[in-house]
Amino acid sequence: MKKVVVSALPLFLISYNPTALSSPNQIDQQIAEKSEDDKKDDDVIIVTAPSAKLSTSQAIDSNKINQSNTGDGNITDVLKTLPAIQMSNSSNNGMTQGEIKPADISIHGNTSYQNNYQLDGVSFNNDVDPIDPGLGVTNTRVDSDEQGLYIDSRLINEIKLYDNNIPVEYGGFTGGVIDVISRRWNHETNGNIFYRKTQSSWNKTHVDPAIKFDSSANDASHPSRFQPKYSKQSFGGWFETGLTDDLGVMFAASRRESDISSVSYQGPSLLLDGEDLIEIRKNGGMKNQTRVSNNYSSKFTWYATNQTSVNFSTNYSQYNNYSFAATVANSGYNTKHNGLSMALQLLHEFNFAKLDLTTSYQKLEDKRTNDQNYFITLVDYSDWRSPVQYHSGGVGNLTTKQDNWGLKTKLDFKPISWLDTTHEPSIGFELAKTKARYIRNEDFYRYTYTGTWDALPWLSYADHASVFQAGHYQASYDNYAFFTDDTIKYGRLTVRPGIRIDYDNFIKDVNLAPRFVTSLDTFGNGNTVLTAGINRYYGRTMMAYALYGAQNAGLKNCYYFCTPGQVDEDWISSTDFEGLNSLSTPYNDEISLGFEQVVKNSLWQLQYVHRESYDEVRSRPKYDNGRSNIRTFDNSGRSTHDTLSLVVKNRLPIEFYHAEHTASASISWQKSESNTPKELGYAHYDPANNVRHDKVWYNGRIIKASDLPATDFNIPVKINFELTSKIPDYDLTLYNLLQWQSPRNQAVRYSNQYHIDPNTGDKMAKYEKERFASTLRWDAKLGWAPTFAKGANFSVEINNILNKKNVTDRYVYGADAAGNDRIVNAYAPGRQFWIQVGYDF
């Protein structure tokens, strides 16, 4: 094939035709021909014309995932370049590069736990208590995540993001839908295996000079805050084959590991021998904290007839986290997150419609076990002028469980002509049952003793003690949904009215979510398409609302002469919850406008999305009469969000300088305002009494709380440029990603400060305005799959090639010499290297 060199034209406008710049119709024909020729070629990326599409689904297939930088392999890492996505500021902290858990994302300004994560159409959200309240490790909750399965993106077939004009078949979100499509047998036998690695000695870390970046500073609340030394590796693969002519199986597995070398406690430790307090010396030294994530999945596919196919899939995800504090003896604890998902899907094509029927079951579990399941503090008065505290023990054994049963069916009717219109209706329903449990199998005690080490044999009583008594708590609800829509075509105009009706017997609201979208194929050739939509989306019900009372339900306190392990009438019950008041389901109202234009070999997509969020669930003190410890949940949350984005990409790979190039560029502008921190959601709690929640102090003046700029997920302008270049002569693939993020102002509240209005005496939260500079990041990946190696391949990933020092957040780190809060910067990771070897067969 002839090659062309065109240096004066933008890359997006270069034609695939080697002899002349083609017309859009000619390129459409080439796309159709190339799509047919390359159906079995995994390396082909083709972008089709708009064709009056109504729902914005952005797809990232396995080919692009393999070609781009994947880091730890989580599905949220793959979505970071999409315009609707905002990553949490805290998820990109260079001081915790040893972690492998998925990062939180926000879609159009909504809380991360209000996204609907689906695997082959079945939700895998964790609804027990998915949000981190920012308090570190506590006695009352197990660290978890909104994703019930920690899926490895290298094992899947495709990820689809629905962020606006979302079809009625999807519910249970106010942000968006992330639909993960797993691999399945396609009448072939093939597979892949891989191994990849990185470690701290290969990478750069930027640290604020005021911080002692040493794991010896990791305390009980933040046992993994500083990770200067770590080593990460992952390996796995997938395999598909036929068992008979019409029955096949796919199996995939992977393991991701991280060893984080940390300082362990050295010095005296405290143990209980019956009622006696004894001392054991700890030698200390370096010890590994560990993170392990395992994924196993299988899918049996049976092509029963030309019209009927059946898929049975099983997915198991396991995550283990072993951590400990450098400042506390016997503080080690292991947190396990287990997720099992099974689904049976029937696809059948009638003469008049297509049926999709899916039944599913999921079991999610978070379990924490401690090396020492009680906690002791000794206030040592050996030097009475400078008493020293010694700590020993863990944070308590806890378990949370969630079981989901689901049935969903959808019937897509084939086109029906009536008068001058064509109708494509669809109808469906969904049934789901969710059961959640909070379990403390044994009492957990905290003791405080006062004395000296020499007096340990005579310290028979604790000065103060608390107990979280054993107990089992559960809550459940059933959810019912009905949905229908009709895609109506009249000439160049397409309209899709629809409605989704949801009801659950926990909130007890009947939620009607109308959805309407229309598009106009302006000239009737699919090259210029205008879209507009008005939609409502209702969110998820968190089991945390019902189970919160379980966290401190068995809490009792003893204030003098406390005998270890013996609770009597002198112990005083303490609770911070008196039951759940009525709640409403949070929802979003959306207005969207879109314009898509084909220009020769390029596709231009301009999109505006406006969201109004109502009835967001927040927590606050129930009373203003001094009982600030009693918490309640209400629907006082309110926020607004705007996104304006432009995406440009070439429709066919471009031949240029003996290589095929696929390019994509995007620029997006976003603005969010919310009356409470989005990164905390329902977990945000201000315990002070008589606080105005409708007003805040920000940047020197009092404003409405609803006008407060976002405290996270708040990059105003993002520019992404991606270029994938295949060089067949050398069997090379080069991927480049440039990301620029604009300067931003961020509302930050340090140390829970308050402002009192001198005119009215009103008390309100106090926020500072912090200015963050722009950031630039260049990532690249070079892959080599030599022909002579018969499937073997090698790749090198480099993140932040220029080693830019990008500030992502600020927070309080201790106090300065004057006793004031010391404000320090958190930086994104510096230059990182990953190496990978693999084999395709």
Coordinates of C-alpha atoms in Angstrom, one line a residue, residues 267-785:
G267 CA 9.7 -1.4 72.7
P268 CA 7.5 -2.7 75.5
S269 CA 4.1 -4.1 74.7
L270 CA 1.1 -4.8 77.0
L271 CA -0.9 -8.0 77.2
L272 CA -3.6 -9.2 79.6
D273 CA -3.1 -12.5 81.4
G274 CA -6.5 -13.0 82.9
E275 CA -6.9 -9.8 84.9
D276 CA -3.2 -9.2 85.1
L277 CA -1.3 -6.7 83.0
I278 CA 2.0 -8.1 81.7
E279 CA 4.9 -6.7 79.6
I280 CA 6.5 -8.3 76.6
R281 CA 9.4 -6.7 74.7
K282 CA 9.0 -6.2 70.9
N283 CA 12.3 -6.1 68.9
G284 CA 10.9 -4.1 66.0
G285 CA 12.6 -3.7 62.7
M286 CA 11.3 -3.7 59.1
K287 CA 8.3 -5.8 58.2
N288 CA 6.1 -6.1 55.1
Q289 CA 2.6 -4.8 54.9
T290 CA 0.9 -6.7 52.1
R291 CA -1.9 -6.2 49.6
V292 CA -3.2 -9.0 47.4
S293 CA -6.0 -9.0 44.9
N294 CA -7.1 -12.2 43.2
N295 CA -9.6 -12.5 40.3
Y296 CA -11.1 -15.6 38.9
S297 CA -13.8 -15.8 36.3
S298 CA -15.4 -18.3 34.0
K299 CA -18.2 -18.1 31.4
F300 CA -19.8 -21.0 29.6
T301 CA -21.5 -20.1 26.3
W302 CA -24.0 -22.3 24.6
Y303 CA -25.2 -21.4 21.1
A304 CA -28.3 -23.6 21.3
T305 CA -29.8 -22.5 18.0
N306 CA -29.3 -19.7 15.6
Q307 CA -31.8 -17.7 17.6
T308 CA -30.9 -18.8 21.2
S309 CA -27.8 -18.6 23.3
V310 CA -27.1 -19.1 27.0
N311 CA -24.3 -17.6 29.1
F312 CA -23.5 -18.8 32.6
S313 CA -20.8 -16.8 34.3
T314 CA -19.0 -17.0 37.7
N315 CA -16.7 -14.2 39.0
Y316 CA -14.8 -14.3 42.3
S317 CA -12.7 -11.4 43.6
Q318 CA -10.6 -11.5 46.8
Y319 CA -8.6 -8.7 48.3
N320 CA -6.4 -9.0 51.4
N321 CA -4.8 -6.1 53.2
Y322 CA -2.4 -6.7 56.1
S323 CA -1.4 -3.4 57.9
F324 CA 0.1 -2.3 61.2
A325 CA 1.1 0.9 63.0
A326 CA 4.7 1.7 63.7
T327 CA 3.8 3.4 67.0
V328 CA 1.5 0.7 68.5
A329 CA 2.5 -2.7 69.6
N330 CA 0.6 -5.8 68.3
S331 CA -1.4 -3.5 66.0
G332 CA -1.5 -5.7 63.0
Y333 CA -4.8 -6.5 61.4
N334 CA -6.0 -8.2 58.2
T335 CA -8.9 -6.9 56.1
K336 CA -10.4 -9.3 53.6
H337 CA -12.8 -8.3 50.9
N338 CA -14.5 -11.2 49.1
G339 CA -16.9 -11.0 46.2
L340 CA -18.8 -13.8 44.4
S341 CA -21.1 -13.2 41.5
M342 CA -23.0 -15.7 39.4
A343 CA -25.3 -15.0 36.5
L344 CA -27.3 -17.0 34.1
Q345 CA -28.4 -15.2 30.9
L346 CA -30.8 -16.3 28.2
L347 CA -30.8 -14.5 24.8
H348 CA -33.5 -15.4 22.3
E349 CA -34.6 -13.8 19.1
F350 CA -38.2 -14.1 18.2
N351 CA -39.7 -13.1 14.9
F352 CA -40.9 -9.9 16.5
A353 CA -38.4 -9.1 19.3
K354 CA -35.2 -9.9 21.1
L355 CA -35.4 -11.3 24.7
D356 CA -32.7 -10.8 27.3
L357 CA -33.4 -12.6 30.6
T358 CA -30.8 -12.7 33.4
T359 CA -31.0 -14.1 36.9
S360 CA -28.1 -13.5 39.3
Y361 CA -26.7 -14.0 42.8
Q362 CA -24.0 -12.1 44.6
K363 CA -22.3 -12.5 48.0
L364 CA -20.0 -9.7 49.3
E365 CA -18.1 -9.8 52.5
D366 CA -15.7 -7.5 54.3
K367 CA -13.9 -9.1 57.3
R368 CA -11.3 -7.6 59.7
T369 CA -9.3 -9.7 62.2
N370 CA -6.6 -8.4 64.6
D371 CA -3.4 -9.8 66.0
Q372 CA -4.6 -8.6 69.4
N373 CA -8.4 -8.1 69.7
Y374 CA -8.3 -5.6 72.5
F375 CA -6.5 -2.3 73.0
I376 CA -4.5 -1.1 76.0
T377 CA -3.1 2.3 76.9
L378 CA -0.6 2.8 79.7
V379 CA 0.0 6.4 80.9
D380 CA 3.5 6.0 82.4
Y381 CA 4.3 8.4 85.2
S382 CA 7.8 7.1 85.8
D383 CA 8.7 10.8 85.1
W384 CA 5.7 12.5 86.6
R385 CA 6.7 15.8 84.9
S386 CA 6.5 14.2 81.4
P387 CA 4.2 11.2 81.4
V388 CA 4.5 9.0 78.3
Q389 CA 1.7 6.9 76.7
Y390 CA 2.3 3.4 75.5
H391 CA -0.3 1.6 73.3
S392 CA -0.8 -2.0 72.4
G393 CA -3.5 -3.8 70.5
G394 CA -5.8 -3.7 67.4
V395 CA -9.0 -2.1 66.4
G396 CA -11.5 -4.9 66.8
N397 CA -12.7 -7.9 64.7
L398 CA -15.7 -7.0 62.5
T399 CA -17.6 -8.5 59.5
T400 CA -20.1 -7.1 57.1
K401 CA -22.0 -9.1 54.6
Q402 CA -24.2 -8.4 51.6
D403 CA -26.3 -10.9 49.6
N404 CA -28.1 -9.9 46.4
W405 CA -30.6 -11.9 44.4
G406 CA -31.7 -10.4 41.0
L407 CA -34.0 -11.1 38.0
K408 CA -34.0 -8.8 35.0
T409 CA -35.7 -9.2 31.6
K410 CA -35.9 -6.9 28.6
L411 CA -37.7 -7.3 25.4
D412 CA -36.5 -5.2 22.4
F413 CA -39.1 -5.2 19.6
K414 CA -38.1 -5.1 16.0
P415 CA -39.0 -2.0 14.0
I416 CA -42.7 -1.4 13.5
S417 CA -43.9 0.9 10.7
W418 CA -47.0 3.0 11.3
L419 CA -48.0 5.8 9.0
D420 CA -44.8 7.8 8.3
T421 CA -43.0 6.6 11.4
T422 CA -40.9 3.7 12.6
H423 CA -41.2 2.5 16.2
E424 CA -38.7 0.3 18.1
P425 CA -40.3 -0.1 21.6
S426 CA -38.7 -2.0 24.5
I427 CA -40.1 -3.1 27.8
G428 CA -38.7 -4.8 30.8
F429 CA -38.8 -5.3 34.6
E430 CA -36.3 -5.9 37.3
L431 CA -36.6 -7.6 40.7
A432 CA -33.9 -7.5 43.3
K433 CA -33.5 -8.5 47.0
T434 CA -30.7 -7.2 49.2
K435 CA -29.8 -8.4 52.6
A436 CA -27.0 -6.9 54.7
R437 CA -25.5 -7.8 58.0
Y438 CA -23.1 -6.2 60.5
I439 CA -21.4 -8.8 62.8
R440 CA -19.2 -8.4 65.8
N441 CA -18.6 -12.0 67.0
E442 CA -16.8 -11.1 70.2
D443 CA -16.5 -8.2 72.7
F444 CA -13.8 -5.7 71.9
Y445 CA -12.3 -3.8 74.9
R446 CA -10.3 -0.6 75.2
Y447 CA -8.5 -0.1 78.5
T448 CA -6.6 2.9 80.0
Y449 CA -4.2 2.3 82.9
T450 CA -2.3 4.9 84.9
G451 CA 0.9 4.0 86.7
T452 CA 4.5 2.9 85.9
W453 CA 6.1 -0.1 84.3
D454 CA 7.4 -1.2 87.7
A455 CA 3.8 -1.2 89.1
L456 CA 2.3 -3.4 86.4
P457 CA 1.7 -6.4 88.8
W458 CA -0.4 -4.2 91.0
L459 CA -2.5 -2.5 88.3
S460 CA -5.5 -4.8 88.7
Y461 CA -8.1 -2.2 87.6
A462 CA -8.2 0.1 84.6
D463 CA -8.9 3.8 85.1
H464 CA -11.2 3.8 82.1
A465 CA -12.6 1.1 79.8
S466 CA -14.9 0.8 76.9
V467 CA -16.5 -2.2 75.4
F468 CA -18.1 -2.8 72.0
Q469 CA -20.2 -5.8 72.8
A470 CA -20.8 -8.7 70.5
G471 CA -23.9 -8.6 68.3
H472 CA -25.5 -9.5 65.0
Y473 CA -27.5 -6.9 63.1
Q474 CA -29.2 -7.1 59.7
A475 CA -31.4 -5.2 57.3
S476 CA -32.9 -6.0 54.0
Y477 CA -35.1 -4.6 51.3
D478 CA -36.7 -5.6 48.0
N479 CA -36.6 -3.5 44.9
Y480 CA -39.0 -3.6 42.0
A481 CA -38.6 -1.8 38.7
F482 CA -40.5 -1.5 35.4
F483 CA -39.2 0.3 32.4
T484 CA -40.3 1.0 28.8
D485 CA -39.3 3.3 26.0
D486 CA -40.0 3.7 22.3
T487 CA -37.5 4.8 19.7
I488 CA -39.5 6.7 17.0
K489 CA -38.1 7.7 13.7
Y490 CA -39.7 10.2 11.4
G491 CA -37.6 11.2 8.5
R492 CA -34.4 12.7 9.8
L493 CA -35.9 13.1 13.3
T494 CA -35.5 10.4 16.0
V495 CA -37.3 10.6 19.4
R496 CA -37.1 8.3 22.4
P497 CA -39.5 8.9 25.2
G498 CA -39.3 6.5 28.1
I499 CA -40.1 6.0 31.8
R500 CA -38.6 3.9 34.6
I501 CA -40.6 3.2 37.8
D502 CA -38.8 2.0 40.9
Y503 CA -40.0 1.0 44.3
D504 CA -38.2 -0.4 47.3
N505 CA -39.7 -1.4 50.6
F506 CA -37.0 0.3 52.6
I507 CA -37.4 3.9 51.5
K508 CA -41.0 3.1 50.5
D509 CA -41.1 5.7 47.6
V510 CA -42.5 5.1 44.2
N511 CA -40.0 6.8 42.0
L512 CA -41.0 7.8 38.5
A513 CA -38.0 8.7 36.3
P514 CA -39.1 10.1 32.9
R515 CA -36.4 10.1 30.2
F516 CA -36.6 11.8 26.9
V517 CA -34.0 12.3 24.2
T518 CA -34.2 13.4 20.6
S519 CA -31.8 13.7 17.7
L520 CA -31.9 15.3 14.3
D521 CA -29.8 14.0 11.4
T522 CA -29.6 17.5 9.9
F523 CA -28.8 16.6 6.3
G524 CA -30.0 13.0 6.3
N525 CA -26.5 11.5 5.7
G526 CA -25.4 10.9 9.3
N527 CA -22.6 13.5 9.2
T528 CA -24.3 16.2 11.2
V529 CA -26.4 15.2 14.2
L530 CA -28.0 17.3 16.9
T531 CA -29.2 15.7 20.2
A532 CA -31.1 17.0 23.2
G533 CA -32.3 15.2 26.3
I534 CA -34.2 15.7 29.6
N535 CA -33.8 12.9 32.1
R536 CA -34.2 12.0 35.7
Y537 CA -32.1 9.4 37.5
Y538 CA -32.8 8.0 41.0
G539 CA -29.9 6.8 43.1
R540 CA -29.1 3.8 45.3
T541 CA -30.3 3.0 48.8
M542 CA -27.3 2.5 51.1
M543 CA -27.7 -0.1 53.8
A544 CA -25.5 2.1 56.0
Y545 CA -28.5 4.1 56.8
A546 CA -30.2 1.2 58.5
L547 CA -27.1 -0.5 59.9
Y548 CA -25.4 2.6 61.3
G549 CA -27.0 2.0 64.7
A550 CA -25.2 -1.3 64.9
Q551 CA -21.8 0.3 65.0
N552 CA -22.1 1.7 68.5
A553 CA -25.2 -0.3 69.6
G554 CA -23.3 -2.3 72.3
L555 CA -21.0 0.5 73.4
K556 CA -20.6 0.8 77.2
N557 CA -18.1 2.8 79.3
C558 CA -16.6 2.3 82.7
Y559 CA -15.0 5.3 84.4
Y560 CA -13.3 3.9 87.5
F561 CA -12.1 0.6 89.0
C562 CA -12.7 -1.3 85.7
T563 CA -12.0 -5.0 85.9
P564 CA -10.8 -6.4 82.5
G565 CA -13.4 -8.5 80.8
Q566 CA -16.1 -8.0 83.4
V567 CA -19.1 -5.7 82.5
D568 CA -21.5 -4.9 85.4
E569 CA -24.1 -2.4 86.3
D570 CA -21.5 0.3 86.7
W571 CA -20.8 0.3 83.0
I572 CA -22.8 3.0 81.3
S573 CA -24.4 2.4 77.9
S574 CA -23.7 4.9 75.2
T575 CA -25.3 5.3 71.8
D576 CA -25.2 7.8 69.0
F577 CA -28.3 6.6 67.1
E578 CA -32.0 6.5 67.9
G579 CA -33.4 5.0 64.7
L580 CA -33.9 6.1 61.2
N581 CA -36.4 8.8 60.2
S582 CA -38.1 8.6 56.9
L583 CA -35.9 9.3 53.9
S584 CA -36.4 10.0 50.2
T585 CA -34.4 8.5 47.3
P586 CA -31.8 11.0 46.0
Y587 CA -32.2 11.9 42.4
N588 CA -30.7 14.0 39.6
D589 CA -32.4 16.0 36.9
E590 CA -30.4 16.3 33.7
I591 CA -30.5 18.5 30.6
S592 CA -28.1 17.6 27.8
L593 CA -27.3 19.1 24.4
G594 CA -25.0 17.5 21.8
F595 CA -23.6 18.2 18.4
E596 CA -21.7 15.6 16.3
Q597 CA -20.0 16.3 13.0
V598 CA -18.1 14.2 10.6
V599 CA -15.3 16.1 8.9
K600 CA -13.5 13.9 6.4
N601 CA -11.7 11.3 8.5
S602 CA -12.6 12.9 11.8
L603 CA -15.5 12.8 14.2
W604 CA -16.2 15.9 16.4
Q605 CA -18.4 15.6 19.4
L606 CA -19.6 18.6 21.4
Q607 CA -21.6 17.9 24.6
Y608 CA -23.1 20.0 27.3
V609 CA -24.6 18.3 30.4
H610 CA -26.3 20.1 33.3
R611 CA -27.2 18.2 36.5
E612 CA -29.3 19.3 39.5
S613 CA -29.0 17.0 42.5
Y614 CA -31.8 16.8 45.0
D615 CA -32.5 14.9 48.3
E616 CA -28.9 13.8 48.7
V617 CA -28.5 11.9 52.0
R618 CA -26.4 13.6 54.7
S619 CA -25.9 13.0 58.4
R620 CA -26.1 15.6 61.2
P621 CA -26.8 16.0 64.9
K622 CA -30.4 15.1 65.6
Y623 CA -30.8 17.6 68.4
D624 CA -29.5 21.1 69.1
N625 CA -29.8 21.0 72.8
G626 CA -26.4 19.6 73.7
R627 CA -26.9 16.0 72.6
S628 CA -24.6 16.4 69.7
N629 CA -23.6 12.7 69.8
I630 CA -26.9 11.5 68.5
R631 CA -26.8 11.3 64.7
T632 CA -29.6 11.2 62.1
F633 CA -29.8 11.0 58.4
D634 CA -31.8 13.4 56.2
N635 CA -32.2 14.6 52.6
S636 CA -30.6 18.0 53.1
G637 CA -27.9 17.5 50.4
R638 CA -28.1 19.7 47.3
S639 CA -25.7 20.2 44.5
T640 CA -25.4 21.4 40.9
H641 CA -23.0 20.5 38.1
D642 CA -22.2 21.6 34.6
T643 CA -19.9 19.8 32.0
L644 CA -19.0 21.1 28.6
S645 CA -16.8 18.9 26.5
L646 CA -15.4 18.6 23.0
V647 CA -13.9 15.3 21.7
V648 CA -12.2 14.9 18.4
K649 CA -11.0 11.5 17.0
N650 CA -10.1 10.0 13.6
R651 CA -12.5 7.5 12.3
L652 CA -10.0 5.2 10.6
P653 CA -6.4 4.6 11.4
I654 CA -4.2 7.0 9.6
E655 CA -1.2 5.9 7.6
F656 CA 1.6 8.3 8.2
Y657 CA 5.4 7.8 8.0
H658 CA 5.2 4.0 7.7
A659 CA 2.9 3.7 10.7
E660 CA -0.8 3.5 11.5
H661 CA -2.0 6.2 13.9
T662 CA -5.2 6.4 16.0
A663 CA -5.6 9.8 17.7
S664 CA -8.1 11.3 20.1
A665 CA -8.2 14.6 21.8
S666 CA -10.7 16.1 24.3
I667 CA -11.2 19.3 26.3
S668 CA -13.7 19.5 29.1
W669 CA -14.9 22.2 31.5
Q670 CA -16.7 21.3 34.7
K671 CA -18.1 23.3 37.6
S672 CA -19.6 21.8 40.7
E673 CA -21.3 23.3 43.8
S674 CA -22.5 21.4 46.8
N675 CA -23.6 22.2 50.3
T676 CA -21.6 19.3 51.8
P677 CA -18.3 17.6 50.8
K678 CA -18.9 15.2 47.8
E679 CA -16.1 12.9 48.8
L680 CA -17.9 12.1 52.1
G681 CA -21.5 12.1 51.1
Y682 CA -23.7 10.5 53.7
A683 CA -20.7 10.0 56.0
H684 CA -20.0 13.7 56.4
Y685 CA -20.8 14.6 60.0
D686 CA -20.3 17.8 61.9
P687 CA -20.9 17.1 65.6
A688 CA -21.2 20.7 66.8
N689 CA -24.5 22.1 68.1
N690 CA -26.4 25.0 66.8
V691 CA -24.6 25.1 63.4
R692 CA -26.2 26.8 60.4
H693 CA -26.1 24.2 57.7
D694 CA -27.5 26.5 55.0
K695 CA -24.6 29.0 55.3
V696 CA -20.8 28.7 55.3
W697 CA -17.9 31.0 55.7
Y698 CA -15.8 30.9 52.5
N699 CA -12.9 33.1 51.5
G700 CA -13.7 35.9 53.9
R701 CA -17.4 36.1 53.5
I702 CA -20.6 34.2 54.2
I703 CA -22.3 32.4 51.3
K704 CA -25.1 29.9 50.8
A705 CA -23.8 26.4 51.5
S706 CA -25.3 25.3 48.2
D707 CA -22.9 27.8 46.4
L708 CA -19.8 26.3 48.0
P709 CA -17.3 25.1 45.3
A710 CA -16.6 21.4 45.3
T711 CA -14.1 20.2 47.9
D712 CA -13.0 17.2 45.7
F713 CA -13.4 15.9 42.1
N714 CA -13.0 19.6 41.0
I715 CA -10.6 20.1 38.1
P716 CA -12.2 22.9 36.1
V717 CA -10.6 22.3 32.7
K718 CA -9.0 19.0 31.5
I719 CA -7.2 18.5 28.1
N720 CA -6.3 15.0 27.0
F721 CA -4.5 13.9 23.9
E722 CA -4.0 10.2 23.0
L723 CA -2.0 8.9 20.1
T724 CA -1.5 5.2 19.4
S725 CA 1.0 4.4 16.6
K726 CA 1.5 0.9 15.1
I727 CA 4.8 0.4 13.3
P728 CA 4.4 -2.9 11.5
D729 CA 7.9 -3.0 10.0
Y730 CA 9.3 -3.3 13.6
D731 CA 6.4 -5.0 15.3
L732 CA 6.1 -2.0 17.6
T733 CA 3.1 -0.2 19.2
L734 CA 3.7 3.2 20.8
Y735 CA 1.0 4.8 23.0
N736 CA 1.2 8.4 24.2
L737 CA -1.1 10.3 26.6
L738 CA -0.7 14.0 27.4
Q739 CA -2.9 15.3 30.2
W740 CA -3.1 19.0 31.2
Q741 CA -5.3 20.2 34.1
S742 CA -6.0 23.8 34.7
P743 CA -5.3 25.8 37.8
R744 CA -8.1 25.6 40.3
N745 CA -9.5 27.1 43.5
Q746 CA -10.6 24.6 46.1
A747 CA -12.7 25.0 49.2
V748 CA -10.7 23.5 52.1
R749 CA -11.8 23.1 55.7
Y750 CA -8.9 22.7 58.1
S751 CA -9.3 21.1 61.6
N752 CA -13.1 21.5 61.5
Q753 CA -13.0 25.2 62.0
Y754 CA -16.1 27.4 62.6
H755 CA -16.9 31.0 61.9
I756 CA -19.3 33.0 64.1
D757 CA -21.2 35.8 62.4
P758 CA -20.6 38.9 64.7
N759 CA -23.9 40.4 63.6
T760 CA -26.2 37.5 64.2
G761 CA -24.1 35.1 66.4
D762 CA -24.8 32.3 63.9
K763 CA -22.2 29.5 63.9
M764 CA -21.2 27.9 60.6
A765 CA -18.5 25.8 59.0
K766 CA -15.4 27.8 57.9
Y767 CA -13.7 27.1 54.6
E768 CA -10.5 28.5 53.1
K769 CA -9.9 29.2 49.4
E770 CA -6.8 27.4 48.3
R771 CA -5.2 28.0 44.9
F772 CA -3.7 25.0 43.0
A773 CA -1.4 25.4 40.0
S774 CA -2.0 23.7 36.7
T775 CA -0.6 20.2 36.2
L776 CA 1.0 18.5 33.2
R777 CA 1.5 14.7 32.8
W778 CA 2.9 12.7 29.9
D779 CA 2.5 8.9 29.9
A780 CA 3.8 6.5 27.3
K781 CA 3.8 2.8 26.6
L782 CA 6.0 0.9 24.1
G783 CA 5.0 -2.6 23.2
W784 CA 7.0 -5.0 21.1
A785 CA 5.5 -8.2 19.7

